[in-house]
Short mmCIF file of C-alpha atoms in Angstrom, two decimals:
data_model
loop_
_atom_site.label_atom_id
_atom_site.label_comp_id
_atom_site.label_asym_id
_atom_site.label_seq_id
_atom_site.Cartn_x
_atom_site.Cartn_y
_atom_site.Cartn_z
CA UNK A 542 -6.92 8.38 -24.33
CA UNK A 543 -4.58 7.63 -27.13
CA UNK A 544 -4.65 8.84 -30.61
CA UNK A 545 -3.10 11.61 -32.18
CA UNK A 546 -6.50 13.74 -31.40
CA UNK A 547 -6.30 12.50 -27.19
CA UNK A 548 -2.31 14.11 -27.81
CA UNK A 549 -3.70 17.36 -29.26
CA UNK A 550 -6.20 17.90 -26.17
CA UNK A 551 -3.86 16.78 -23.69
CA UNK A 552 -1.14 19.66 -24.96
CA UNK A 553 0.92 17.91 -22.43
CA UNK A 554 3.33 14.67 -22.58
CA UNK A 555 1.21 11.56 -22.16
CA UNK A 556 2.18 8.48 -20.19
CA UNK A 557 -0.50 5.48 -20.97
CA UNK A 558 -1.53 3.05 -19.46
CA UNK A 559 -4.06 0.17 -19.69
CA UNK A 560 -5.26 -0.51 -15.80
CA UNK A 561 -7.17 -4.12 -15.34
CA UNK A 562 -9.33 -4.16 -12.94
CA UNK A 563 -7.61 -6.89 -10.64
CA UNK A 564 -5.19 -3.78 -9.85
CA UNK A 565 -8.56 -1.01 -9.50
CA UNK A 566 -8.60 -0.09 -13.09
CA UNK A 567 -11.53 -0.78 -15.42
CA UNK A 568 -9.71 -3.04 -17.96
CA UNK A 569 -11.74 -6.50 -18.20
CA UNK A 570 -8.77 -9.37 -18.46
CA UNK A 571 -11.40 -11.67 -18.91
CA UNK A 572 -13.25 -10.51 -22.07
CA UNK A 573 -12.46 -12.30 -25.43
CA UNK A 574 -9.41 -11.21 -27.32
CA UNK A 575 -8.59 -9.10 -23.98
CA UNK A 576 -4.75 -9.53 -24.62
CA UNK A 577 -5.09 -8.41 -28.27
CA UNK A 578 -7.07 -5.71 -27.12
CA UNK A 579 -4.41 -4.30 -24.79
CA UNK A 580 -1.27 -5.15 -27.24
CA UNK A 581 -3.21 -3.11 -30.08
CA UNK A 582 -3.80 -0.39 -27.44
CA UNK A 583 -0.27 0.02 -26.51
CA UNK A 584 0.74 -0.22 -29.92
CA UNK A 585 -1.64 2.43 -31.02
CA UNK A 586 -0.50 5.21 -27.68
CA UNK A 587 2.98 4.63 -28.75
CA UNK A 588 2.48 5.33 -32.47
CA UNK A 589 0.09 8.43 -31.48
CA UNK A 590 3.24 9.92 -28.92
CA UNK A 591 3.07 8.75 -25.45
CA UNK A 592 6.42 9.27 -23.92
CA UNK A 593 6.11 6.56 -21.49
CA UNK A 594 3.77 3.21 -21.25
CA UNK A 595 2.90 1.61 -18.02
CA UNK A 596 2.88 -2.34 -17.87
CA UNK A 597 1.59 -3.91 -15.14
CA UNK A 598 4.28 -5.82 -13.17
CA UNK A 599 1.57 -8.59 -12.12
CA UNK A 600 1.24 -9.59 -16.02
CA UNK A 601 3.02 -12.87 -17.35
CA UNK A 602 6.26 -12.60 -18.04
CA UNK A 603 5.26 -13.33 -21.85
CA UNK A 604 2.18 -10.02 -22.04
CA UNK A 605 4.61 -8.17 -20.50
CA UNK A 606 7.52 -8.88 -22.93
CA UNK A 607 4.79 -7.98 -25.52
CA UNK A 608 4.05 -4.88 -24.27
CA UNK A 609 7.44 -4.00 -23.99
CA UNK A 610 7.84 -4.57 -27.38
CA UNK A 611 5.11 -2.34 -28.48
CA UNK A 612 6.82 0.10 -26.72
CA UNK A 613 10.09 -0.18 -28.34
CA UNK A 614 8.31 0.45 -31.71
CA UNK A 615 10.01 4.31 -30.98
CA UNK A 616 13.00 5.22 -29.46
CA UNK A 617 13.04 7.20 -26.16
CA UNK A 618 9.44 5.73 -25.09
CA UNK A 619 10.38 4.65 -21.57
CA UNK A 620 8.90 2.10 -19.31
CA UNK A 621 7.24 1.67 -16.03
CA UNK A 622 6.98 -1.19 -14.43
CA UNK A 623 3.60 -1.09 -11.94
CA UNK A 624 1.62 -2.67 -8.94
CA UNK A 625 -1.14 -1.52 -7.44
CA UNK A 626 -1.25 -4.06 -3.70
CA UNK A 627 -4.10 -3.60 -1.60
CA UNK A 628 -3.99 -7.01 -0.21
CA UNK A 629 -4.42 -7.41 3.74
CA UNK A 630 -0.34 -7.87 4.45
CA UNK A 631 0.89 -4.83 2.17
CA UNK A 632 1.19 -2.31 5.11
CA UNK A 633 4.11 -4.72 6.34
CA UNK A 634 7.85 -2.89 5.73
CA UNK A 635 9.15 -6.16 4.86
CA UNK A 636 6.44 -7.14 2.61
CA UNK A 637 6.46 -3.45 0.72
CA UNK A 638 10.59 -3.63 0.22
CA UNK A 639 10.18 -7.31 -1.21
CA UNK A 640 7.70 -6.15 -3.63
CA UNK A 641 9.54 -2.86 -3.97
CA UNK A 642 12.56 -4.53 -5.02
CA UNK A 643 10.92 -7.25 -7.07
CA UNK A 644 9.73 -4.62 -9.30
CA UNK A 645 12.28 -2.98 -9.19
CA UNK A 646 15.39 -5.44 -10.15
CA UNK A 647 13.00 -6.08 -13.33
CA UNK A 648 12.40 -2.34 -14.47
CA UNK A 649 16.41 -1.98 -13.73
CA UNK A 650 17.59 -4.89 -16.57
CA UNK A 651 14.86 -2.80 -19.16
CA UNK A 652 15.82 0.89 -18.06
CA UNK A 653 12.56 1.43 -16.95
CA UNK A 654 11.35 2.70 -13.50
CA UNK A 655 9.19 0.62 -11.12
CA UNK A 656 5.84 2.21 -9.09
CA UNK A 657 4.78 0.87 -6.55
CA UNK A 658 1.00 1.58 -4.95
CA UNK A 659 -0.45 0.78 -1.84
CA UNK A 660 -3.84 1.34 0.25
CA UNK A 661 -3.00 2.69 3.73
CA UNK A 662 -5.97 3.07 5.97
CA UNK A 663 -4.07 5.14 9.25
CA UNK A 664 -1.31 7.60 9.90
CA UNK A 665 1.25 4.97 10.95
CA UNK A 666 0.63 2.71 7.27
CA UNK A 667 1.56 6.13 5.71
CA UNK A 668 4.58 6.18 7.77
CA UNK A 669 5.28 2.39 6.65
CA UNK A 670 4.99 3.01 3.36
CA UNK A 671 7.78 6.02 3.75
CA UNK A 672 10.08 4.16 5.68
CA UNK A 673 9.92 1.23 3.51
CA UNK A 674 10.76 3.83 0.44
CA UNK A 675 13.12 5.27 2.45
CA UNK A 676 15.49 2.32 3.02
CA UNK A 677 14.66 1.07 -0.63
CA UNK A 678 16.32 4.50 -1.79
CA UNK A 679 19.75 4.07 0.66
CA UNK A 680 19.93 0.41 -1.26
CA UNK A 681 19.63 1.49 -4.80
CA UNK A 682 22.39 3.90 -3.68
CA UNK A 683 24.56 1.12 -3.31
CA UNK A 684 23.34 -0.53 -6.41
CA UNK A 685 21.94 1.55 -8.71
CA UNK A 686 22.91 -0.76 -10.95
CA UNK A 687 20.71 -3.38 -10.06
CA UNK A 688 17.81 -1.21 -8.98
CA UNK A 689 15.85 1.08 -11.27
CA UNK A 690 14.33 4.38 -9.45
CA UNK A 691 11.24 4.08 -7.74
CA UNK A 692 7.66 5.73 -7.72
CA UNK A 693 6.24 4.28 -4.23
CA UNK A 694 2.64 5.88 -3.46
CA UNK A 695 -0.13 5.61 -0.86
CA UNK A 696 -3.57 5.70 -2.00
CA UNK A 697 -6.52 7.63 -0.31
CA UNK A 698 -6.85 10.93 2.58
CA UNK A 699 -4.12 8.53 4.58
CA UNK A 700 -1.43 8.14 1.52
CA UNK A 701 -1.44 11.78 0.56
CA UNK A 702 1.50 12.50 2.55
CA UNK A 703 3.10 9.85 0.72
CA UNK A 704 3.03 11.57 -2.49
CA UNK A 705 4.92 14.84 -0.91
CA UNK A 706 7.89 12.68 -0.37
CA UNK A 707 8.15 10.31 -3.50
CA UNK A 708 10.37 12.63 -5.71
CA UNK A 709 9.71 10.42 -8.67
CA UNK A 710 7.40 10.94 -11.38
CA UNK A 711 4.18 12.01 -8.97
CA UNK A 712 1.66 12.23 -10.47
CA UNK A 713 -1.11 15.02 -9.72
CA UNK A 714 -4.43 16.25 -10.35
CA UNK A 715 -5.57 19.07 -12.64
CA UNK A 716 -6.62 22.38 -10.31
CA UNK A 717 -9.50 21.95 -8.36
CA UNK A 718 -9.53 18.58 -8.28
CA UNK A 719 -10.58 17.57 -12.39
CA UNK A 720 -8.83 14.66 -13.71
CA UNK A 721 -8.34 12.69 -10.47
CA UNK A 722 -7.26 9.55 -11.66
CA UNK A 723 -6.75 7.94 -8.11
CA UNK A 724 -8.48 8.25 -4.64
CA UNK A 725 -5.91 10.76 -2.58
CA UNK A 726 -4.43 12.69 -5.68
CA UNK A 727 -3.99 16.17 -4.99
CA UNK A 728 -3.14 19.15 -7.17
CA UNK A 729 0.50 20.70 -8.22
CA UNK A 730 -0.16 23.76 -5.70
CA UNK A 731 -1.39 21.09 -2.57
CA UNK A 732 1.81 18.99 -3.47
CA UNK A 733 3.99 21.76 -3.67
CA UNK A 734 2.04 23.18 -0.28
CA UNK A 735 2.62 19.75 1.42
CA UNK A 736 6.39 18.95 0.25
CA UNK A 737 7.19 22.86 1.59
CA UNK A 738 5.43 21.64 4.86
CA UNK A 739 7.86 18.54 4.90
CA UNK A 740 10.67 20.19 4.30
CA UNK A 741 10.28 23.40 6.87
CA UNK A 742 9.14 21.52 9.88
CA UNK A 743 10.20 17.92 9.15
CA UNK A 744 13.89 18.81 8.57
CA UNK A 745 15.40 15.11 9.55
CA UNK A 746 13.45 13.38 7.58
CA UNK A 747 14.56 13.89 3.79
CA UNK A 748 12.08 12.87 0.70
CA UNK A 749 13.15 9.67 -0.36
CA UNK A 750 14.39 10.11 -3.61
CA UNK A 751 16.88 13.28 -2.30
#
């Protein structure tokens, strides 16, 4: 919710975004004056506070530069670039890294940070999804100047272990499960439960932004 009276109720720093419904969100692209609907939007969240506006990455290149605009209307309002894949081939490594760094290389040249979201359905897409993060974090090591950090998520009961390891920026649900905003989201005491889990009895394997 943006305006100064969705800041006052939130009490907490607000990152907005505008989700279409292509990427699971409720936004209709398709309605008239859709695009001046979502430019007034972010122009109105960044005026009313936000900290931090999250543009789709699938958007042309010219909504984007828009948005990122509106954004820029205040100083320190930072940027993430998004994608939301649930398309058939997303559980491969080599298509999550290409995406990954895609995004990535773009939220780099802005200062922004790229998130990434995808829909596992088993154990072993969970485990895709980490190693994929996992490799994408030993490259940005090598060029962090080229690659912006990275908020790479799984969606749904099979992603949730996903979200223990991403050290970026996860996001969480209010206690007792109010406010999920995605299927899978768990709470700041289940995420803390899980990463403690991780780290005690899963020593080798290291979150992937450590």
């Amino acid at each position: 919710r943006s305006g100064p009276r969705g800041r006052r109720r939130a009490e907490k720093p607000i990152i907005f975004t505008l989700r279409s419904q292509r990427e699971g969100g409720k936004f209709d692209e398709t309605q008239p004056g859709a695009e001046n609907v979502r430019l007034a939007a972010y122009k109105a969240a960044v005026r009313a506070g936000a900290v931090a506006v999250d543009i789709e990455h699938g958007l042309p290149a010219a909504t984007r530069s828009a948005l990122l605009s509106a954004a820029r209307q205040r100083r320190h309002v930072g940027v993430i670039f998004s994608a939301h894949d649930t398309s058939p081939q997303s559980m491969f490594p080599s298509h999550i890294r290409a995406k990954l760094d895609s995004i990535a290389a773009d939220a780099g040249r802005i200062g922004g940070v790229a998130k990434l979201v995808l829909a596992p359905v088993t154990p072993h897409d969970a485990l895709a999804i980490v190693e994929a993060a996992r490799s994408f974090a030993v490259a940005r090591e090598q060029c962090s100047d080229i690659f912006s950090p990275a908020i790479v998520l799984g969606l749904g009961d099979a992603g949730r272990v996903t979200r223990a390891w991403n050290t970026t920026l996860t996001p969480v649900a209010m206690p007792g499960g109010a406010g999920v905003a995605a299927p899978g989201q768990i709470d700041r005491e289940q995420l803390r439960a899980l990463s403690t889990f991780i780290r005690d009895w899963i020593p080798y394997t290291p979150p992937y932004g450590a």
